[in-house]
Amino acid sequence: MTTIEIDHTSRWFGNVVAVNDVSMTVGPGVTGLLGPNGAGKSTLINMMAGFLAPSTGKVTLDGKQIWRNEAVYRAIGIVPEREGMYDFLTGREFVVANAELHGLDAAAAGRALATVEMEYAQDRKIATYSKGMRQRVKMASALVHDPSVLLLDEPFNGMDPRQRMQLMELLRRMGAEGRTVLFSSHILEEVEQLASHIEVVVAGRHAASGDFRRIRRLMTDRPHRYTVRSSDDRALAAALIADPSTAGIEVDTTEGALLIQAVDFGRFTALLPQVARAHGIRLLTVSPSDESLESVFSYLVAA
Amino acid sequence: MYDPTVARLTYRALLGRRRAAILFVLPVLLVAIAVAVRAFAGADDDVASGVLGGFAIATMVPLIGVIAGTGAIGPEIDDGSIVYLLAKPVKRPTIIFTKLIVAIGVTMLFSAVPTMLAGFILNGNGGQIAVAYTIAALVASIAYSALFLLLGTVSRHAVVFGLVYALVWEALFGSLVPGARTLSVQQWSLSVAEKVAGEGLVTSDVGLPLATVLLVGVTVVATWYAGQKLRALKLAGEE
């Protein structure tokens, strides 16, 4: 059982506050650190990894301070987001070096490479690897010493769907084994597929914490806005407003479109095509007008 | 204090980069100059001393020191790969000390060996000149490596600062402002060479006792401070 505790921690860079009075506890299992780009996820992970001192507050691993404490790395494995990784080495040489730095031998490196299924390319130079292969070798380097904590910064960035699934499967396994796995992402679906527990940060603040279903509901239950164009806007508007899933409709005559505010996301998306078909109306455009991640998150912060 | 894995990664990174070409070019240039001078001017102690003091010690050794010293750590900090060293239960001063040893080794190899070779070509070690300047190069390699390794640890523009120190401070100010010579690795190393070489062939503005204290002091303090800076190295802040 290894727990990372972030206690009233802030971190600023000059005048910019990257992390603002955040407290959270990350325990065994897979935790997703979710937030838009620039929310402070990397800053948080860097403080948990001991690469950055908190400006105020404490970041500890099982009660021991992480900053300036090399001993914590016996328990922590880190998969950084940055790509720099001794490209002139082969995958095997790289992982063996990482094992040696932990006082382990080549056999540990071999096991880690097998875990990430990279044995087939281990004798090629890292410079020749694809993004997904690099990511897996980074994983292997983080796993050589069988750490109880695994920290991953945006691990799925730039991976193709198959690599993404493999990595998710691996992280799920690590979590199920009782390791404390924390990964950051700005993509809700990624986090939802993998993490049982979610921490949301927005603009440096801790916006939400808990089970992903609850957070997902918070996110999907907010009012949604849609821009809809059809063969008969007024008839469609009349039919839709009769249903409680729709809170308001504006007919935008200059744009030739309906601006619809839906309160029940699931019900509205099922209703719209049904209503259109029943009234013989053709839908030309259906586009969510405030689906940007930032607006989703800012709604969450306000909630 | 010394970690063989860190050493292996460091020297492979150091010699694997394009920058490393300078490590080979300068010694070749020195030897070529020595051959040319010997062919045209014959063996002459003063000429030999001029070439070794003017090019080998004043230019080549500091330049190689900059490449090896800053190159032993700077690029890893720049591209973030230092993470893989830092995220290990290895003491940060151990990382610095190991990198220092590698930087010293590389600087000595690429500066002292060609200096010795050039000295023998120039005048067959007459007046102990080849040996004297080789010792100066060896001594200077240690101090330069420590100094430039520290620079590589604290600054992203270490190469520029290193070149400014090596070329502007030591070469330019050193020749214009006598006081500046007291604070010059080159002069300290020459004071060691002065003791070895024949009478009047090598001169230094710094006495040997002071030079020794400064050489040891700079090396120890720079290495200790680099270790402290690495302990507090912040790898983030680019969000």
mmCIF file of N, CA, C and O in Angstrom, chain A residues 11 13 37-44 46 50-53 67-68 70-71 73-74 76 78 80 82-86 88-89 93-94 96-102 125 138 141, chain B residues 3-6 8-10 12-14 16-17 76-93 99 156 228-229 231-239:
data_model
loop_
_atom_site.group_PDB
_atom_site.id
_atom_site.type_symbol
_atom_site.label_atom_id
_atom_site.label_comp_id
_atom_site.label_asym_id
_atom_site.label_seq_id
_atom_site.Cartn_x
_atom_site.Cartn_y
_atom_site.Cartn_z
ATOM 1 N N ARG A 11 2.007 25.917 -6.373
ATOM 2 C CA ARG A 11 3.276 26.083 -7.058
ATOM 3 C C ARG A 11 3.124 27.227 -8.057
ATOM 4 O O ARG A 11 2.195 27.217 -8.855
ATOM 5 N N PHE A 13 5.218 29.971 -10.805
ATOM 6 C CA PHE A 13 6.412 30.293 -11.580
ATOM 7 C C PHE A 13 6.373 31.793 -11.824
ATOM 8 O O PHE A 13 5.584 32.256 -12.642
ATOM 9 N N ASN A 37 -5.373 21.308 -21.319
ATOM 10 C CA ASN A 37 -3.957 21.667 -21.426
ATOM 11 C C ASN A 37 -3.669 22.930 -20.625
ATOM 12 O O ASN A 37 -4.456 23.862 -20.649
ATOM 13 N N GLY A 38 -2.564 22.915 -19.909
ATOM 14 C CA GLY A 38 -2.197 24.101 -19.138
ATOM 15 C C GLY A 38 -2.904 24.200 -17.806
ATOM 16 O O GLY A 38 -2.826 25.218 -17.128
ATOM 17 N N ALA A 39 -3.576 23.122 -17.390
ATOM 18 C CA ALA A 39 -4.334 23.180 -16.137
ATOM 19 C C ALA A 39 -3.445 23.010 -14.917
ATOM 20 O O ALA A 39 -3.847 23.297 -13.799
ATOM 21 N N GLY A 40 -2.228 22.515 -15.134
ATOM 22 C CA GLY A 40 -1.334 22.281 -14.000
ATOM 23 C C GLY A 40 -1.085 20.800 -13.745
ATOM 24 O O GLY A 40 -0.495 20.435 -12.732
ATOM 25 N N LYS A 41 -1.507 19.955 -14.683
ATOM 26 C CA LYS A 41 -1.326 18.509 -14.487
ATOM 27 C C LYS A 41 0.154 18.134 -14.419
ATOM 28 O O LYS A 41 0.567 17.398 -13.534
ATOM 29 N N SER A 42 0.923 18.650 -15.373
ATOM 30 C CA SER A 42 2.342 18.296 -15.390
ATOM 31 C C SER A 42 3.056 18.826 -14.157
ATOM 32 O O SER A 42 3.936 18.155 -13.610
ATOM 33 N N THR A 43 2.676 20.024 -13.732
ATOM 34 C CA THR A 43 3.288 20.587 -12.530
ATOM 35 C C THR A 43 3.009 19.690 -11.335
ATOM 36 O O THR A 43 3.902 19.394 -10.533
ATOM 37 N N LEU A 44 1.766 19.217 -11.228
ATOM 38 C CA LEU A 44 1.416 18.307 -10.128
ATOM 39 C C LEU A 44 2.236 17.019 -10.208
ATOM 40 O O LEU A 44 2.810 16.569 -9.210
ATOM 41 N N ASN A 46 5.050 16.540 -11.710
ATOM 42 C CA ASN A 46 6.458 16.820 -11.434
ATOM 43 C C ASN A 46 6.730 16.973 -9.942
ATOM 44 O O ASN A 46 7.801 16.607 -9.461
ATOM 45 N N GLY A 50 9.080 14.451 -7.606
ATOM 46 C CA GLY A 50 10.275 14.992 -6.973
ATOM 47 C C GLY A 50 11.134 15.831 -7.902
ATOM 48 O O GLY A 50 12.301 16.070 -7.629
ATOM 49 N N PHE A 51 10.562 16.293 -9.013
ATOM 50 C CA PHE A 51 11.321 17.120 -9.940
ATOM 51 C C PHE A 51 11.061 18.600 -9.742
ATOM 52 O O PHE A 51 11.588 19.432 -10.465
ATOM 53 N N LEU A 52 10.214 18.911 -8.784
ATOM 54 C CA LEU A 52 9.812 20.296 -8.594
ATOM 55 C C LEU A 52 9.435 20.442 -7.131
ATOM 56 O O LEU A 52 8.742 19.595 -6.578
ATOM 57 N N ALA A 53 9.903 21.522 -6.523
ATOM 58 C CA ALA A 53 9.548 21.750 -5.125
ATOM 59 C C ALA A 53 8.218 22.483 -5.072
ATOM 60 O O ALA A 53 7.985 23.380 -5.866
ATOM 61 N N TRP A 67 10.433 15.704 -2.390
ATOM 62 C CA TRP A 67 11.434 16.640 -2.921
ATOM 63 C C TRP A 67 12.778 16.452 -2.224
ATOM 64 O O TRP A 67 12.830 16.370 -1.001
ATOM 65 N N ARG A 68 13.828 16.379 -2.985
ATOM 66 C CA ARG A 68 15.189 16.218 -2.487
ATOM 67 C C ARG A 68 15.384 14.943 -1.667
ATOM 68 O O ARG A 68 16.108 14.919 -0.692
ATOM 69 N N GLU A 70 16.221 11.219 -2.745
ATOM 70 C CA GLU A 70 16.460 10.235 -3.807
ATOM 71 C C GLU A 70 15.937 8.849 -3.440
ATOM 72 O O GLU A 70 15.638 8.046 -4.322
ATOM 73 N N ALA A 71 15.816 8.575 -2.148
ATOM 74 C CA ALA A 71 15.411 7.230 -1.721
ATOM 75 C C ALA A 71 13.993 6.884 -2.190
ATOM 76 O O ALA A 71 13.675 5.704 -2.383
ATOM 77 N N TYR A 73 12.778 7.041 -4.956
ATOM 78 C CA TYR A 73 12.731 6.456 -6.301
ATOM 79 C C TYR A 73 12.823 4.925 -6.282
ATOM 80 O O TYR A 73 12.641 4.297 -7.317
ATOM 81 N N ARG A 74 13.109 4.366 -5.111
ATOM 82 C CA ARG A 74 13.019 2.908 -5.021
ATOM 83 C C ARG A 74 11.580 2.450 -5.173
ATOM 84 O O ARG A 74 11.306 1.329 -5.577
ATOM 85 N N ILE A 76 9.117 4.559 -6.730
ATOM 86 C CA ILE A 76 8.409 5.284 -7.788
ATOM 87 C C ILE A 76 8.995 4.960 -9.158
ATOM 88 O O ILE A 76 10.211 4.937 -9.333
ATOM 89 N N ILE A 78 8.673 6.384 -13.140
ATOM 90 C CA ILE A 78 8.178 7.592 -13.812
ATOM 91 C C ILE A 78 8.251 7.441 -15.325
ATOM 92 O O ILE A 78 9.268 7.024 -15.874
ATOM 93 N N PRO A 80 7.989 9.979 -18.173
ATOM 94 C CA PRO A 80 7.836 11.406 -18.473
ATOM 95 C C PRO A 80 7.192 11.627 -19.837
ATOM 96 O O PRO A 80 7.204 10.738 -20.688
ATOM 97 N N ARG A 82 8.187 14.105 -21.889
ATOM 98 C CA ARG A 82 9.194 14.534 -22.861
ATOM 99 C C ARG A 82 9.869 13.353 -23.522
ATOM 100 O O ARG A 82 9.982 12.280 -22.966
ATOM 101 N N GLU A 83 10.356 13.616 -24.740
ATOM 102 C CA GLU A 83 10.845 12.521 -25.573
ATOM 103 C C GLU A 83 12.326 12.219 -25.391
ATOM 104 O O GLU A 83 12.796 11.180 -25.818
ATOM 105 N N GLY A 84 13.080 13.157 -24.806
ATOM 106 C CA GLY A 84 14.518 12.957 -24.689
ATOM 107 C C GLY A 84 14.829 11.675 -23.926
ATOM 108 O O GLY A 84 14.397 11.521 -22.788
ATOM 109 N N MET A 85 15.531 10.745 -24.550
ATOM 110 C CA MET A 85 15.809 9.474 -23.860
ATOM 111 C C MET A 85 17.016 8.721 -24.438
ATOM 112 O O MET A 85 16.937 7.535 -24.682
ATOM 113 N N TYR A 86 18.136 9.375 -24.593
ATOM 114 C CA TYR A 86 19.358 8.685 -25.034
ATOM 115 C C TYR A 86 19.109 7.884 -26.321
ATOM 116 O O TYR A 86 19.237 6.662 -26.344
ATOM 117 N N PHE A 88 20.748 7.379 -28.810
ATOM 118 C CA PHE A 88 21.868 6.646 -29.410
ATOM 119 C C PHE A 88 22.013 5.247 -28.837
ATOM 120 O O PHE A 88 22.819 4.460 -29.313
ATOM 121 N N LEU A 89 21.206 4.922 -27.816
ATOM 122 C CA LEU A 89 21.249 3.574 -27.249
ATOM 123 C C LEU A 89 20.197 2.704 -27.928
ATOM 124 O O LEU A 89 19.242 3.211 -28.511
ATOM 125 N N GLU A 93 19.795 -1.547 -24.259
ATOM 126 C CA GLU A 93 20.846 -0.823 -23.519
ATOM 127 C C GLU A 93 20.237 0.215 -22.586
ATOM 128 O O GLU A 93 20.688 0.410 -21.460
ATOM 129 N N PHE A 94 19.202 0.882 -23.090
ATOM 130 C CA PHE A 94 18.546 1.927 -22.298
ATOM 131 C C PHE A 94 17.915 1.340 -21.034
ATOM 132 O O PHE A 94 18.111 1.854 -19.925
ATOM 133 N N VAL A 96 18.551 -1.578 -19.647
ATOM 134 C CA VAL A 96 19.600 -2.157 -18.791
ATOM 135 C C VAL A 96 20.255 -1.052 -17.953
ATOM 136 O O VAL A 96 20.483 -1.212 -16.749
ATOM 137 N N ALA A 97 20.530 0.108 -18.593
ATOM 138 C CA ALA A 97 21.130 1.225 -17.845
ATOM 139 C C ALA A 97 20.205 1.650 -16.706
ATOM 140 O O ALA A 97 20.659 1.900 -15.585
ATOM 141 N N ASN A 98 18.918 1.714 -16.997
ATOM 142 C CA ASN A 98 17.967 2.085 -15.951
ATOM 143 C C ASN A 98 17.948 1.058 -14.813
ATOM 144 O O ASN A 98 17.845 1.421 -13.645
ATOM 145 N N ALA A 99 18.061 -0.213 -15.178
ATOM 146 C CA ALA A 99 18.100 -1.261 -14.162
ATOM 147 C C ALA A 99 19.355 -1.123 -13.307
ATOM 148 O O ALA A 99 19.299 -1.172 -12.075
ATOM 149 N N GLU A 100 20.486 -0.879 -13.962
ATOM 150 C CA GLU A 100 21.747 -0.759 -13.225
ATOM 151 C C GLU A 100 21.708 0.407 -12.250
ATOM 152 O O GLU A 100 22.250 0.323 -11.143
ATOM 153 N N LEU A 101 21.070 1.485 -12.667
ATOM 154 C CA LEU A 101 20.993 2.651 -11.776
ATOM 155 C C LEU A 101 20.166 2.333 -10.528
ATOM 156 O O LEU A 101 20.256 3.020 -9.518
ATOM 157 N N HIS A 102 19.345 1.297 -10.622
ATOM 158 C CA HIS A 102 18.612 0.831 -9.445
ATOM 159 C C HIS A 102 19.371 -0.279 -8.724
ATOM 160 O O HIS A 102 18.843 -0.892 -7.799
ATOM 161 N N LYS A 125 18.210 0.839 -32.330
ATOM 162 C CA LYS A 125 18.447 2.130 -31.681
ATOM 163 C C LYS A 125 17.116 2.825 -31.387
ATOM 164 O O LYS A 125 16.192 2.779 -32.196
ATOM 165 N N LYS A 138 9.940 3.511 -22.482
ATOM 166 C CA LYS A 138 9.898 4.350 -21.282
ATOM 167 C C LYS A 138 9.198 3.607 -20.149
ATOM 168 O O LYS A 138 9.631 3.659 -18.997
ATOM 169 N N SER A 141 11.461 1.109 -18.694
ATOM 170 C CA SER A 141 12.477 1.724 -17.824
ATOM 171 C C SER A 141 11.876 2.088 -16.472
ATOM 172 O O SER A 141 12.558 2.091 -15.458
ATOM 173 N N ASP B 3 29.649 6.187 -10.383
ATOM 174 C CA ASP B 3 28.665 5.223 -10.877
ATOM 175 C C ASP B 3 29.005 4.855 -12.320
ATOM 176 O O ASP B 3 28.929 5.692 -13.212
ATOM 177 N N PRO B 4 29.389 3.598 -12.550
ATOM 178 C CA PRO B 4 29.834 3.208 -13.896
ATOM 179 C C PRO B 4 28.741 3.368 -14.959
ATOM 180 O O PRO B 4 29.049 3.651 -16.117
ATOM 181 N N THR B 5 27.480 3.208 -14.570
ATOM 182 C CA THR B 5 26.404 3.351 -15.565
ATOM 183 C C THR B 5 26.278 4.807 -16.011
ATOM 184 O O THR B 5 26.142 5.101 -17.202
ATOM 185 N N VAL B 6 26.335 5.715 -15.043
ATOM 186 C CA VAL B 6 26.293 7.146 -15.382
ATOM 187 C C VAL B 6 27.479 7.483 -16.278
ATOM 188 O O VAL B 6 27.347 8.214 -17.275
ATOM 189 N N ARG B 8 29.103 5.506 -18.331
ATOM 190 C CA ARG B 8 28.917 4.948 -19.678
ATOM 191 C C ARG B 8 27.972 5.822 -20.505
ATOM 192 O O ARG B 8 28.254 6.162 -21.648
ATOM 193 N N LEU B 9 26.845 6.192 -19.880
ATOM 194 C CA LEU B 9 25.892 7.043 -20.601
ATOM 195 C C LEU B 9 26.532 8.372 -20.970
ATOM 196 O O LEU B 9 26.307 8.893 -22.061
ATOM 197 N N THR B 10 27.346 8.904 -20.054
ATOM 198 C CA THR B 10 27.930 10.223 -20.293
ATOM 199 C C THR B 10 28.928 10.200 -21.442
ATOM 200 O O THR B 10 28.855 11.025 -22.352
ATOM 201 N N ARG B 12 29.249 8.016 -23.812
ATOM 202 C CA ARG B 12 28.628 7.705 -25.100
ATOM 203 C C ARG B 12 27.890 8.915 -25.651
ATOM 204 O O ARG B 12 27.881 9.170 -26.857
ATOM 205 N N ALA B 13 27.234 9.666 -24.769
ATOM 206 C CA ALA B 13 26.529 10.866 -25.213
ATOM 207 C C ALA B 13 27.524 11.915 -25.697
ATOM 208 O O ALA B 13 27.320 12.577 -26.705
ATOM 209 N N LEU B 14 28.634 11.997 -24.982
ATOM 210 C CA LEU B 14 29.645 13.019 -25.277
ATOM 211 C C LEU B 14 30.300 12.772 -26.635
ATOM 212 O O LEU B 14 30.475 13.692 -27.432
ATOM 213 N N GLY B 16 29.161 10.773 -28.974
ATOM 214 C CA GLY B 16 28.221 10.425 -30.039
ATOM 215 C C GLY B 16 27.611 11.638 -30.732
ATOM 216 O O GLY B 16 26.895 11.502 -31.702
ATOM 217 N N ARG B 17 27.881 12.822 -30.200
ATOM 218 C CA ARG B 17 27.247 14.009 -30.791
ATOM 219 C C ARG B 17 28.123 14.658 -31.843
ATOM 220 O O ARG B 17 29.326 14.455 -31.880
ATOM 221 N N GLU B 76 21.703 16.714 -21.767
ATOM 222 C CA GLU B 76 20.738 15.863 -21.056
ATOM 223 C C GLU B 76 19.703 16.702 -20.319
ATOM 224 O O GLU B 76 18.542 16.314 -20.217
ATOM 225 N N ILE B 77 20.148 17.836 -19.791
ATOM 226 C CA ILE B 77 19.193 18.715 -19.110
ATOM 227 C C ILE B 77 18.286 19.368 -20.157
ATOM 228 O O ILE B 77 17.081 19.467 -19.968
ATOM 229 N N ASP B 78 18.885 19.753 -21.288
ATOM 230 C CA ASP B 78 18.106 20.392 -22.353
ATOM 231 C C ASP B 78 16.998 19.491 -22.883
ATOM 232 O O ASP B 78 15.872 19.927 -23.032
ATOM 233 N N ASP B 79 17.337 18.251 -23.203
ATOM 234 C CA ASP B 79 16.313 17.408 -23.834
ATOM 235 C C ASP B 79 15.507 16.607 -22.812
ATOM 236 O O ASP B 79 14.604 15.861 -23.177
ATOM 237 N N GLY B 80 15.813 16.773 -21.552
ATOM 238 C CA GLY B 80 15.002 16.145 -20.509
ATOM 239 C C GLY B 80 15.412 14.721 -20.166
ATOM 240 O O GLY B 80 14.859 14.117 -19.255
ATOM 241 N N SER B 81 16.400 14.167 -20.886
ATOM 242 C CA SER B 81 16.740 12.769 -20.617
ATOM 243 C C SER B 81 17.420 12.595 -19.252
ATOM 244 O O SER B 81 17.509 11.483 -18.742
ATOM 245 N N ILE B 82 17.858 13.686 -18.647
ATOM 246 C CA ILE B 82 18.457 13.614 -17.314
ATOM 247 C C ILE B 82 17.463 13.016 -16.312
ATOM 248 O O ILE B 82 17.849 12.463 -15.288
ATOM 249 N N VAL B 83 16.162 13.096 -16.648
ATOM 250 C CA VAL B 83 15.126 12.503 -15.802
ATOM 251 C C VAL B 83 15.464 11.064 -15.436
ATOM 252 O O VAL B 83 15.255 10.633 -14.303
ATOM 253 N N TYR B 84 16.003 10.336 -16.419
ATOM 254 C CA TYR B 84 16.241 8.922 -16.173
ATOM 255 C C TYR B 84 17.393 8.707 -15.186
ATOM 256 O O TYR B 84 17.511 7.637 -14.608
ATOM 257 N N LEU B 85 18.244 9.703 -15.023
ATOM 258 C CA LEU B 85 19.280 9.616 -13.986
ATOM 259 C C LEU B 85 18.731 10.100 -12.646
ATOM 260 O O LEU B 85 19.007 9.528 -11.593
ATOM 261 N N LEU B 86 17.942 11.169 -12.718
ATOM 262 C CA LEU B 86 17.471 11.784 -11.470
ATOM 263 C C LEU B 86 16.425 10.925 -10.772
ATOM 264 O O LEU B 86 16.335 10.932 -9.544
ATOM 265 N N ALA B 87 15.619 10.203 -11.549
ATOM 266 C CA ALA B 87 14.556 9.403 -10.949
ATOM 267 C C ALA B 87 15.089 8.053 -10.482
ATOM 268 O O ALA B 87 14.471 7.016 -10.693
ATOM 269 N N LYS B 88 16.249 8.080 -9.896
ATOM 270 C CA LYS B 88 16.879 6.844 -9.427
ATOM 271 C C LYS B 88 17.419 7.074 -8.013
ATOM 272 O O LYS B 88 17.755 8.199 -7.653
ATOM 273 N N PRO B 89 17.523 5.997 -7.246
ATOM 274 C CA PRO B 89 18.080 6.176 -5.896
ATOM 275 C C PRO B 89 19.595 6.344 -5.934
ATOM 276 O O PRO B 89 20.329 5.623 -5.282
ATOM 277 N N VAL B 90 20.052 7.275 -6.746
ATOM 278 C CA VAL B 90 21.478 7.572 -6.872
ATOM 279 C C VAL B 90 21.669 8.996 -6.361
ATOM 280 O O VAL B 90 20.925 9.888 -6.753
ATOM 281 N N LYS B 91 22.642 9.191 -5.497
ATOM 282 C CA LYS B 91 22.872 10.534 -4.956
ATOM 283 C C LYS B 91 23.252 11.481 -6.083
ATOM 284 O O LYS B 91 24.075 11.150 -6.936
ATOM 285 N N ARG B 92 22.668 12.659 -6.043
ATOM 286 C CA ARG B 92 22.924 13.615 -7.129
ATOM 287 C C ARG B 92 24.401 14.004 -7.186
ATOM 288 O O ARG B 92 24.959 14.112 -8.280
ATOM 289 N N PRO B 93 25.081 14.214 -6.061
ATOM 290 C CA PRO B 93 26.519 14.511 -6.144
ATOM 291 C C PRO B 93 27.305 13.376 -6.794
ATOM 292 O O PRO B 93 28.332 13.625 -7.434
ATOM 293 N N LYS B 99 30.239 12.389 -13.740
ATOM 294 C CA LYS B 99 30.318 13.152 -14.981
ATOM 295 C C LYS B 99 31.612 13.973 -15.025
ATOM 296 O O LYS B 99 32.200 14.150 -16.092
ATOM 297 N N ARG B 156 21.420 27.100 -19.432
ATOM 298 C CA ARG B 156 21.094 26.505 -20.718
ATOM 299 C C ARG B 156 21.982 27.055 -21.818
ATOM 300 O O ARG B 156 21.967 26.576 -22.949
ATOM 301 N N GLN B 228 25.026 20.379 -5.580
ATOM 302 C CA GLN B 228 23.911 21.041 -4.896
ATOM 303 C C GLN B 228 22.865 21.514 -5.900
ATOM 304 O O GLN B 228 21.664 21.363 -5.683
ATOM 305 N N LYS B 229 23.325 22.086 -7.023
ATOM 306 C CA LYS B 229 22.385 22.581 -8.026
ATOM 307 C C LYS B 229 21.594 21.429 -8.631
ATOM 308 O O LYS B 229 20.416 21.561 -8.908
ATOM 309 N N ARG B 231 20.815 18.699 -7.141
ATOM 310 C CA ARG B 231 19.840 18.239 -6.140
ATOM 311 C C ARG B 231 18.567 19.070 -6.208
ATOM 312 O O ARG B 231 17.492 18.598 -5.868
ATOM 313 N N ALA B 232 18.723 20.321 -6.603
ATOM 314 C CA ALA B 232 17.572 21.214 -6.632
ATOM 315 C C ALA B 232 17.147 21.520 -8.062
ATOM 316 O O ALA B 232 16.416 22.465 -8.294
ATOM 317 N N LEU B 233 17.604 20.701 -9.004
ATOM 318 C CA LEU B 233 17.274 20.976 -10.399
ATOM 319 C C LEU B 233 15.777 20.831 -10.627
ATOM 320 O O LEU B 233 15.174 19.828 -10.274
ATOM 321 N N LYS B 234 15.195 21.844 -11.195
ATOM 322 C CA LYS B 234 13.761 21.800 -11.487
ATOM 323 C C LYS B 234 13.595 21.488 -12.961
ATOM 324 O O LYS B 234 14.149 22.155 -13.804
ATOM 325 N N LEU B 235 12.821 20.459 -13.207
ATOM 326 C CA LEU B 235 12.722 20.003 -14.580
ATOM 327 C C LEU B 235 11.461 20.464 -15.267
ATOM 328 O O LEU B 235 11.145 20.018 -16.332
ATOM 329 N N ALA B 236 10.711 21.314 -14.609
ATOM 330 C CA ALA B 236 9.413 21.604 -15.194
ATOM 331 C C ALA B 236 9.246 23.085 -15.429
ATOM 332 O O ALA B 236 10.194 23.842 -15.455
ATOM 333 N N GLY B 237 8.014 23.476 -15.586
ATOM 334 C CA GLY B 237 7.734 24.886 -15.736
ATOM 335 C C GLY B 237 7.565 25.290 -17.183
ATOM 336 O O GLY B 237 7.595 26.455 -17.510
ATOM 337 N N GLU B 238 7.372 24.305 -18.071
ATOM 338 C CA GLU B 238 7.191 24.706 -19.468
ATOM 339 C C GLU B 238 5.770 24.444 -19.942
ATOM 340 O O GLU B 238 5.495 24.380 -21.114
ATOM 341 N N GLU B 239 4.869 24.274 -19.028
ATOM 342 C CA GLU B 239 3.472 24.048 -19.417
ATOM 343 C C GLU B 239 2.902 25.234 -20.158
ATOM 344 O O GLU B 239 3.218 26.362 -19.802
#
